[in-house]
Short mmCIF file of N, CA and C in Angstrom, two decimals:
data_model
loop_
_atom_site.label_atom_id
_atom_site.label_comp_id
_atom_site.label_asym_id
_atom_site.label_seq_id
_atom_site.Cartn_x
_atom_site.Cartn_y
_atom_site.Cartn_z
N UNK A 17 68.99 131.18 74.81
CA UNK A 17 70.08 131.35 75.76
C UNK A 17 69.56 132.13 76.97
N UNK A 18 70.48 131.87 78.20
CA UNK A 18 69.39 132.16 79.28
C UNK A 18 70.32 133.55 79.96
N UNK A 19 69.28 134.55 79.73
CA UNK A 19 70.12 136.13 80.80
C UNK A 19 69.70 135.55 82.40
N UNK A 20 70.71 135.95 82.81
CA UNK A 20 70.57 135.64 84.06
C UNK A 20 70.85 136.27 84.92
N UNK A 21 70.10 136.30 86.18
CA UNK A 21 70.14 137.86 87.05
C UNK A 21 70.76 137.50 88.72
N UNK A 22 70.71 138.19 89.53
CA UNK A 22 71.54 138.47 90.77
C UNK A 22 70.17 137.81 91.18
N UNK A 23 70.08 136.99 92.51
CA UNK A 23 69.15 136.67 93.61
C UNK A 23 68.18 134.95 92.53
N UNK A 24 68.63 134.97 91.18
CA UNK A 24 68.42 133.61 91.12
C UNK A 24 69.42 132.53 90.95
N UNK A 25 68.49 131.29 91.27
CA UNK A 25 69.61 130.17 91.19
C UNK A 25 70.38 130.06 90.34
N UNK A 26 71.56 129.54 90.65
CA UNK A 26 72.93 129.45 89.31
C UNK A 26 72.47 128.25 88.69
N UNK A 27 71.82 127.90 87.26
CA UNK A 27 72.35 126.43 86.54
C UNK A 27 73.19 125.66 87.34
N UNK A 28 72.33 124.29 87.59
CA UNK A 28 73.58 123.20 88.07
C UNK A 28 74.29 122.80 87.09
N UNK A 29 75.55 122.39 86.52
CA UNK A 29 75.61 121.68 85.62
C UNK A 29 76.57 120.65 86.59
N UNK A 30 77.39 119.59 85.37
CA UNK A 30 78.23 118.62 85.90
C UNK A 30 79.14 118.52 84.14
N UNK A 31 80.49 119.22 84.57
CA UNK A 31 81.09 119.12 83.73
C UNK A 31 82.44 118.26 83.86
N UNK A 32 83.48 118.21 82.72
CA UNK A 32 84.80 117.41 83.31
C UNK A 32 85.96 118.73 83.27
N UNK A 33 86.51 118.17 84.45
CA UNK A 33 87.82 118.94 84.49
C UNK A 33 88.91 118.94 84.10
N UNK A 34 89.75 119.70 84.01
CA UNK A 34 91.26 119.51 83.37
C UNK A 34 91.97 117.85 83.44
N UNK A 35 91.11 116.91 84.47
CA UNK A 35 91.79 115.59 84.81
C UNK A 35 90.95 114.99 84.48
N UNK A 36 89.49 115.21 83.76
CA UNK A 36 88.60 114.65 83.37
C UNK A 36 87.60 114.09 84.24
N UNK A 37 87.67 114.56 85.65
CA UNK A 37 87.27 114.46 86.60
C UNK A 37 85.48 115.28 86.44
N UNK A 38 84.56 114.28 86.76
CA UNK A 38 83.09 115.27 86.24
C UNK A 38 82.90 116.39 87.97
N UNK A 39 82.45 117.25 87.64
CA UNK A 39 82.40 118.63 88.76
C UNK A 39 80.89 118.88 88.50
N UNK A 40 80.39 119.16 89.82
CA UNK A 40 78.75 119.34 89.54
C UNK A 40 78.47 120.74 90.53
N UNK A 41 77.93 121.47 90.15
CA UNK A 41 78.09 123.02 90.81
C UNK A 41 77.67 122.33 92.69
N UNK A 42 76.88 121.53 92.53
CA UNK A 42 75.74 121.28 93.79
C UNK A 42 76.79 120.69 94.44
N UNK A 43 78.09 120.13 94.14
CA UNK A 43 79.51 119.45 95.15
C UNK A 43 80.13 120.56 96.09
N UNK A 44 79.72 122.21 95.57
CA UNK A 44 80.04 122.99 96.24
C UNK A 44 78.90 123.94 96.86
N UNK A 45 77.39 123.09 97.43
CA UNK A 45 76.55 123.87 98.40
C UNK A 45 77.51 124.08 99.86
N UNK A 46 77.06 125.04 100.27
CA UNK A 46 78.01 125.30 101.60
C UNK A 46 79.34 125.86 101.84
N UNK A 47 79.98 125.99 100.14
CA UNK A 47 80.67 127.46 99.82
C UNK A 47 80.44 128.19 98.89
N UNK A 48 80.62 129.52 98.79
CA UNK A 48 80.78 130.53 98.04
C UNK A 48 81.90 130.14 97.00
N UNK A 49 81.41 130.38 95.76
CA UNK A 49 81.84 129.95 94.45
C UNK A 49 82.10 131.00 93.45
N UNK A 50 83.45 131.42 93.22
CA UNK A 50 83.62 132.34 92.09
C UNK A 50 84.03 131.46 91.18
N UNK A 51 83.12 131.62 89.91
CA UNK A 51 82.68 130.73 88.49
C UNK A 51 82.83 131.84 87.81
N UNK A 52 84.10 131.78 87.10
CA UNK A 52 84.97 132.81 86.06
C UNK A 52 84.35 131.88 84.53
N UNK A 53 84.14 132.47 83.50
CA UNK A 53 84.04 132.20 82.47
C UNK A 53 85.45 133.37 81.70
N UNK A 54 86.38 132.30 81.04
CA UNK A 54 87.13 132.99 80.10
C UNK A 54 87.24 132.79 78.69
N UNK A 55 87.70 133.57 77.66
CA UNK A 55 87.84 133.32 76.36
C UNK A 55 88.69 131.93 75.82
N UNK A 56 89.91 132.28 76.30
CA UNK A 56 91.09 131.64 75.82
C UNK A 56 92.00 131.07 76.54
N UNK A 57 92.24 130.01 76.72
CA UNK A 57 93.58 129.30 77.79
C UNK A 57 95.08 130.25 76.75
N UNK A 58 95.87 130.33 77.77
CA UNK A 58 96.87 130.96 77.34
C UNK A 58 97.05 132.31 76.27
N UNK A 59 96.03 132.88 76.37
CA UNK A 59 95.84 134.55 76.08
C UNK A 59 96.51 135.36 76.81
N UNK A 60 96.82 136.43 76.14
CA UNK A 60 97.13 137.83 77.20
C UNK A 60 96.22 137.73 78.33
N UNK A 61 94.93 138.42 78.21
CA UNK A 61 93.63 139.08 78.63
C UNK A 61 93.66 138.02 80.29
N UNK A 62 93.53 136.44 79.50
CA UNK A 62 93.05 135.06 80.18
C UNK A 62 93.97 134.87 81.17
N UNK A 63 95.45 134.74 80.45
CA UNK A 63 96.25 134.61 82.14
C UNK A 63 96.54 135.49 82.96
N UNK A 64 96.55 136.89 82.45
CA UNK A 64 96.20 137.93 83.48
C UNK A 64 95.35 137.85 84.79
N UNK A 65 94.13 137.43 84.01
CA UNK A 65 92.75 137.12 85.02
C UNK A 65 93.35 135.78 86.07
N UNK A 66 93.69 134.75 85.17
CA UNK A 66 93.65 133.84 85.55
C UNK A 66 95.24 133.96 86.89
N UNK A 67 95.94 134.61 86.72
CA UNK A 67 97.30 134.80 87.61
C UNK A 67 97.04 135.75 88.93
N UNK A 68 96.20 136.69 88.19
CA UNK A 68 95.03 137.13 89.33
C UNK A 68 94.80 136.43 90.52
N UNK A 69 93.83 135.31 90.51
CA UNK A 69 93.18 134.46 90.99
C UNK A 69 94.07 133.82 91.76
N UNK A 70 95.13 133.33 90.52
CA UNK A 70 96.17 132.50 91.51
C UNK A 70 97.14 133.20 92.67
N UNK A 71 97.17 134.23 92.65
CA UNK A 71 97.79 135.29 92.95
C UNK A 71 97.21 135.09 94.72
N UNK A 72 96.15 135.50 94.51
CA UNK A 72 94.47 136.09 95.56
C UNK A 72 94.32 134.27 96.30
N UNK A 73 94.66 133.73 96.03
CA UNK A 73 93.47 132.37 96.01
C UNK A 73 93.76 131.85 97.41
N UNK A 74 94.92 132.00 98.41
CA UNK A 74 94.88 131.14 99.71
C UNK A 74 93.60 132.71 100.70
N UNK A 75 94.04 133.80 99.96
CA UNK A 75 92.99 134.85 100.77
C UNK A 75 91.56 134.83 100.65
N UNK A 76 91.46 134.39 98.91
CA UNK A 76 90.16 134.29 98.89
C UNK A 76 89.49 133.02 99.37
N UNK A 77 90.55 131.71 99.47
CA UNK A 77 89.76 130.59 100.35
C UNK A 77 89.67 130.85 101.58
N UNK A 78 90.34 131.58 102.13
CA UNK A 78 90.29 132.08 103.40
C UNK A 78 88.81 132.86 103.71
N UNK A 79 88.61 133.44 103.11
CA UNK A 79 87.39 134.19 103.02
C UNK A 79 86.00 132.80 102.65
N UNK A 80 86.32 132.14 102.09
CA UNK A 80 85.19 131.03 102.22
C UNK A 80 84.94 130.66 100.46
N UNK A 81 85.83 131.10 99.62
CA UNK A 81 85.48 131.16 98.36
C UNK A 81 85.88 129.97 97.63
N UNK A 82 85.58 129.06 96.43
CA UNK A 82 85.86 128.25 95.80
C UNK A 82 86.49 129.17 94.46
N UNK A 83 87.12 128.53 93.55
CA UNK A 83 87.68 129.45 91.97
C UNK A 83 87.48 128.34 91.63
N UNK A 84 86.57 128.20 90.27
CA UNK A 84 86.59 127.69 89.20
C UNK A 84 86.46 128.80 87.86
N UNK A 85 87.63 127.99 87.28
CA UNK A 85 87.53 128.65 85.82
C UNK A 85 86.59 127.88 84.99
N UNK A 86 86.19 128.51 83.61
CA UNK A 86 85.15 127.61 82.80
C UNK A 86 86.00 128.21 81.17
N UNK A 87 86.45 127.40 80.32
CA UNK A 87 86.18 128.12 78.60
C UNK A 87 85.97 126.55 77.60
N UNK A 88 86.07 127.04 76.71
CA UNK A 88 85.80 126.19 75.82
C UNK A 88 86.78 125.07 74.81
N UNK A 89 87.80 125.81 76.03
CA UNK A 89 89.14 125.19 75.70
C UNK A 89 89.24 123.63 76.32
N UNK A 90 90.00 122.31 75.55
CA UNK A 90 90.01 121.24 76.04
C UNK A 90 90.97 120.70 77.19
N UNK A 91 90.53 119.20 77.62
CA UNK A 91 91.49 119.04 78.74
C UNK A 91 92.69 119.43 78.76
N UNK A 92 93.15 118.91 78.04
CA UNK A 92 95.04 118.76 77.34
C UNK A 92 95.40 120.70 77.65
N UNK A 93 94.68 121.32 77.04
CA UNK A 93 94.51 122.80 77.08
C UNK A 93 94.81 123.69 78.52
N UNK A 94 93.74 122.99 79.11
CA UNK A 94 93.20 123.69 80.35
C UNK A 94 94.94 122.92 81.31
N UNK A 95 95.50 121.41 81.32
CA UNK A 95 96.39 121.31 81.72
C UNK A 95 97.16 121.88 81.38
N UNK A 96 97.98 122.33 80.59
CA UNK A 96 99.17 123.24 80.10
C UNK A 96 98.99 124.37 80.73
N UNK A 97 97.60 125.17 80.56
CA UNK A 97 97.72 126.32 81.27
C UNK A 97 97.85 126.25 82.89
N UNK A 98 97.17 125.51 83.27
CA UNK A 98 97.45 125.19 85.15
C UNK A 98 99.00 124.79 85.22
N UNK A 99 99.47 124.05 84.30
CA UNK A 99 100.96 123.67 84.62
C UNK A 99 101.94 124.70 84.69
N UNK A 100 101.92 125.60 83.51
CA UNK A 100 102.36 126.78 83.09
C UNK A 100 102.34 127.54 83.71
N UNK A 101 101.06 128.05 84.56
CA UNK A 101 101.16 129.06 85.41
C UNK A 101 100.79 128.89 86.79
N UNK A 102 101.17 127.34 87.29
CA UNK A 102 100.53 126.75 88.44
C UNK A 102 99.95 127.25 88.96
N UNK A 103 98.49 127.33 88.56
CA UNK A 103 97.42 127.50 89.23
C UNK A 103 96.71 126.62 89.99
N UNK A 104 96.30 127.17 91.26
CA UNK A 104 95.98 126.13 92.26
C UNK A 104 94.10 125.98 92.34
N UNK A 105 93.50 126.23 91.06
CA UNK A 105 92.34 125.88 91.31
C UNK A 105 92.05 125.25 89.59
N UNK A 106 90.92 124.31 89.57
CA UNK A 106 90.21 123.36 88.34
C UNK A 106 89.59 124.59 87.67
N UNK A 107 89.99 123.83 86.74
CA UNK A 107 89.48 124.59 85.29
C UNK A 107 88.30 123.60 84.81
N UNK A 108 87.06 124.19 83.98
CA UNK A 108 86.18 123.23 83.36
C UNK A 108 86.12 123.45 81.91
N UNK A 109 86.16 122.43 81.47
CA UNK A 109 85.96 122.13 80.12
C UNK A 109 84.66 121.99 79.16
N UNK A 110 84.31 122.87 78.37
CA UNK A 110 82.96 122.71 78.17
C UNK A 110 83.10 123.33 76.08
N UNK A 111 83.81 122.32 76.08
CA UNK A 111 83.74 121.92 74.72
C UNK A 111 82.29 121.81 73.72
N UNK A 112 81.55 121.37 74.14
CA UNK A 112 80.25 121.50 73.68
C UNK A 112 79.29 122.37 74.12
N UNK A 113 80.06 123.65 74.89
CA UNK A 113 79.43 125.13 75.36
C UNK A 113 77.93 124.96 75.73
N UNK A 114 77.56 123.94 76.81
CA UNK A 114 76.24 123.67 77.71
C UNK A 114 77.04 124.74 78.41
N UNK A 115 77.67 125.11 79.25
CA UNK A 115 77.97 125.70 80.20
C UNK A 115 77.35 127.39 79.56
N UNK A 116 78.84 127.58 78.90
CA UNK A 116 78.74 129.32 78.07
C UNK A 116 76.97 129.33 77.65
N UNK A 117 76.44 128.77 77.32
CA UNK A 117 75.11 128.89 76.83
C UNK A 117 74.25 129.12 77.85
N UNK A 118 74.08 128.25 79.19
CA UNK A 118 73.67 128.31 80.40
C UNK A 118 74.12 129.36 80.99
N UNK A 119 74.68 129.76 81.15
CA UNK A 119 74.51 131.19 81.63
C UNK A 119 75.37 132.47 80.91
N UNK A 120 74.79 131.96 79.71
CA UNK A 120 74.26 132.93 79.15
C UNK A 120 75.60 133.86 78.61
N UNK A 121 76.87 133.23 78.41
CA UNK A 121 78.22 134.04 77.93
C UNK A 121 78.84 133.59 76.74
N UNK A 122 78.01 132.84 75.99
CA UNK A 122 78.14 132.27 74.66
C UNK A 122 77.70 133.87 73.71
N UNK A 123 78.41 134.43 73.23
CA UNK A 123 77.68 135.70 72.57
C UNK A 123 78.28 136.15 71.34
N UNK A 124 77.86 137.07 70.53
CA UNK A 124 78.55 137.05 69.35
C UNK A 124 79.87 138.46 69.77
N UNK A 125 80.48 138.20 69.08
CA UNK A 125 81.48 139.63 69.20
C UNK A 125 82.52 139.47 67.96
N UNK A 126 82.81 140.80 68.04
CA UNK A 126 83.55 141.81 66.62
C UNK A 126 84.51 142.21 66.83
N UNK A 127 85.24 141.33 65.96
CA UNK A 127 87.15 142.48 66.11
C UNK A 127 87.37 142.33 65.06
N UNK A 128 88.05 143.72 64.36
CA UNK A 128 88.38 144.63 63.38
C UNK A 128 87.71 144.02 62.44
N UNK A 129 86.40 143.98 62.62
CA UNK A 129 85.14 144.06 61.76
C UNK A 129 84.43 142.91 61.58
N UNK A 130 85.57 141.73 62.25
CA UNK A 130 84.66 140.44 61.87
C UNK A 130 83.83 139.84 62.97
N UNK A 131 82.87 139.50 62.81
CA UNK A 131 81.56 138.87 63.77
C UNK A 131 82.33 137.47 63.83
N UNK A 132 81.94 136.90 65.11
CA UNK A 132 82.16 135.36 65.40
C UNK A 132 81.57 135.48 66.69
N UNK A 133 81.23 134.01 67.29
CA UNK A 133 80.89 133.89 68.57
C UNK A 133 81.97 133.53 69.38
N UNK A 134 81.81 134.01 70.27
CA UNK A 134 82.61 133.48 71.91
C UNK A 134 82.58 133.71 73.15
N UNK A 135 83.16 133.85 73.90
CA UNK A 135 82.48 133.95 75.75
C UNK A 135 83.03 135.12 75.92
N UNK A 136 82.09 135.38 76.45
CA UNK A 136 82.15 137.12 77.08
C UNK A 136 82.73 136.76 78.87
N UNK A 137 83.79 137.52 78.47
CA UNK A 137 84.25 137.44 79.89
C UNK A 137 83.57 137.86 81.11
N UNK A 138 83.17 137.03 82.02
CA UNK A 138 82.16 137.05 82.92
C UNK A 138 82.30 136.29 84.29
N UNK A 139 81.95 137.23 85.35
CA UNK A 139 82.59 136.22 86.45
C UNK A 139 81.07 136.48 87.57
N UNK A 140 80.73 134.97 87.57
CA UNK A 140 79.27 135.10 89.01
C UNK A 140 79.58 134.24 89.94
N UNK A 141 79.53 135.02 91.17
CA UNK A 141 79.76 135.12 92.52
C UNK A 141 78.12 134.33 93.21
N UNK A 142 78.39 133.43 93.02
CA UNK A 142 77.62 132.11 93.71
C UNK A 142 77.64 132.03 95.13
N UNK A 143 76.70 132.36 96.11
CA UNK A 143 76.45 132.01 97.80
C UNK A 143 76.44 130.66 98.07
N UNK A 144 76.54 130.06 98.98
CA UNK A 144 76.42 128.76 99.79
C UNK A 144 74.91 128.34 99.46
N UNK A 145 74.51 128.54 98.85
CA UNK A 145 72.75 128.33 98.23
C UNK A 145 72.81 127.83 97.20
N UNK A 146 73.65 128.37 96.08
CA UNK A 146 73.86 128.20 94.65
C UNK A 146 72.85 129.46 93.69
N UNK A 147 72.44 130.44 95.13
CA UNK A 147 71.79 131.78 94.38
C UNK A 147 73.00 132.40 93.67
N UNK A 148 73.05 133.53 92.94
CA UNK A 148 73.58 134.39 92.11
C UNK A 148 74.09 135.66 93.52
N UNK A 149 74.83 135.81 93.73
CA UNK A 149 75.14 137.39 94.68
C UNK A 149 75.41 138.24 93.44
N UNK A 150 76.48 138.29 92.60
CA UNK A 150 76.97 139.26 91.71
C UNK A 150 77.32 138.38 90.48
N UNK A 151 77.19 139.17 89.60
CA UNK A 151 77.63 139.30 88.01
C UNK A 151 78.52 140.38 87.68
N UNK A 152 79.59 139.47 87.38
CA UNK A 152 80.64 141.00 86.48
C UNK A 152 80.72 140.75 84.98
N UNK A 153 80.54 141.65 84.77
CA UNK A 153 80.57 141.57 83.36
C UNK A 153 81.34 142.35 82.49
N UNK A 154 81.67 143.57 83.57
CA UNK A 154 83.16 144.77 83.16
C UNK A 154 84.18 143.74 83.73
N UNK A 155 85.03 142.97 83.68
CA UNK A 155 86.05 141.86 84.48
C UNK A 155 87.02 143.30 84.18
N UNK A 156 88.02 143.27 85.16
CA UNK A 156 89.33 143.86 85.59
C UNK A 156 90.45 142.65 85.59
N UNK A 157 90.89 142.29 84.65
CA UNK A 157 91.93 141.17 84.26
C UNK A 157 92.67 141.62 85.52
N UNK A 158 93.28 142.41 85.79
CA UNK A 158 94.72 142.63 86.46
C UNK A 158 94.09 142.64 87.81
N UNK A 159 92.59 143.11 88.38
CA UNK A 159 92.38 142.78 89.54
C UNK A 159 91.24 142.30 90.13
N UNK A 160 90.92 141.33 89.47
CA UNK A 160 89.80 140.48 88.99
C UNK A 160 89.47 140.08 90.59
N UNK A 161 90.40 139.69 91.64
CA UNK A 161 89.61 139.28 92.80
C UNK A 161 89.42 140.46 93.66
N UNK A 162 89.96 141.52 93.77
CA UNK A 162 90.03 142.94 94.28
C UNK A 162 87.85 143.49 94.26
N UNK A 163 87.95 142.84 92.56
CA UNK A 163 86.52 143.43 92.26
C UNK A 163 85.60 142.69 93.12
N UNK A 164 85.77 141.32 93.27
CA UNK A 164 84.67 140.53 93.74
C UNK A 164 84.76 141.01 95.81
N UNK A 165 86.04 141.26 95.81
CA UNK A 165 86.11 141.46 97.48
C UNK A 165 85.30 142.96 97.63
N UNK A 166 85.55 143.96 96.53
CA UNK A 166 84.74 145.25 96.70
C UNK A 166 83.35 144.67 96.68
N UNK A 167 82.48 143.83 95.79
CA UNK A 167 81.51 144.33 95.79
C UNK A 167 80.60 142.93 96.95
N UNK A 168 81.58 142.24 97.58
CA UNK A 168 81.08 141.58 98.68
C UNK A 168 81.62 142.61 99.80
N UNK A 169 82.33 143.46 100.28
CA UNK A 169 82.23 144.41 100.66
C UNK A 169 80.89 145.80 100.99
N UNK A 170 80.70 146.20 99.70
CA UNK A 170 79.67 146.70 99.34
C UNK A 170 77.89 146.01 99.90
N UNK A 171 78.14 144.74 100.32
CA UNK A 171 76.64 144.32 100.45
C UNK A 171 76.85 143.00 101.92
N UNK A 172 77.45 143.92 102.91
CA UNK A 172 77.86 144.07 103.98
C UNK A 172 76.32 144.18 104.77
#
């Protein structure tokens, strides 16, 4: 599984979307791309983040940004939750976790004692290059785009 750092290229992949529509990272050279990886469609934690986003999202396109979500949740899935909480950006589907594995948020984790794998909530801030600017890896559910505007702020 691949760690992956700030100043290298992001994995291209080409996955399908909530409409089954295939998405290839390289369709978005020439904008800035926040590529959220979440646990769970319709979680506490997930639509927090994810209402976030929707919340932020005509400011942050304004600013030059794309939102894609990524989990491991299926089409049918990923629609209910966009319907539910009309969210105005594609969700990707990555059922066979090429994605979570590719960069590297496929991981094991422990609650109230039991080990299992799943995606570590993780959000990388992709340049018009398809380099890496930032990795979060502390995510702030409740102000998940606040963080990414501080630390594109920060490197001003």
């Amino acid at each position: 599984m691949a760690t992956l750092e700030i100043g290298q290229q992001a994995p291209d992949f080409s996955a399908k979307n909530q409409n089954g529509e295939t998405v290839h990272l390289a369709d978005f050279r020439g904008k800035k791309v926040i590529l959220y990886f979440y646990p769970k469609d319709n979680t506490p934690g997930c639509t927090t983040e994810a209402c976030n986003f929707r919340d932020n999202y005509q400011s942050l396109k304004k600013d030059g940004y794309e939102i894609i979500g990524v989990s491991v949740d299926s089409e049918a899935s990923h629609r209910k939750f966009i319907d539910k909480h009309e969210l105005p950006f594609q969700l990707l589907v990555d059922e066979d976790k090429s994605l979570v594995e590719a960069f590297g948020v496929w991981v094991e984790k422990n609650m109230y004692g039991k080990k299992y794998m799943g995606t570590a909530r993780t959000t990388f801030v992709i340049d018009e290059n398809g380099i890496i600017q930032h990795i979060i890896n502390k995510v702030d559910n409740k102000n998940a785009s606040q963080q990414i505007r501080d630390l594109a702020k920060s490197h001003i």
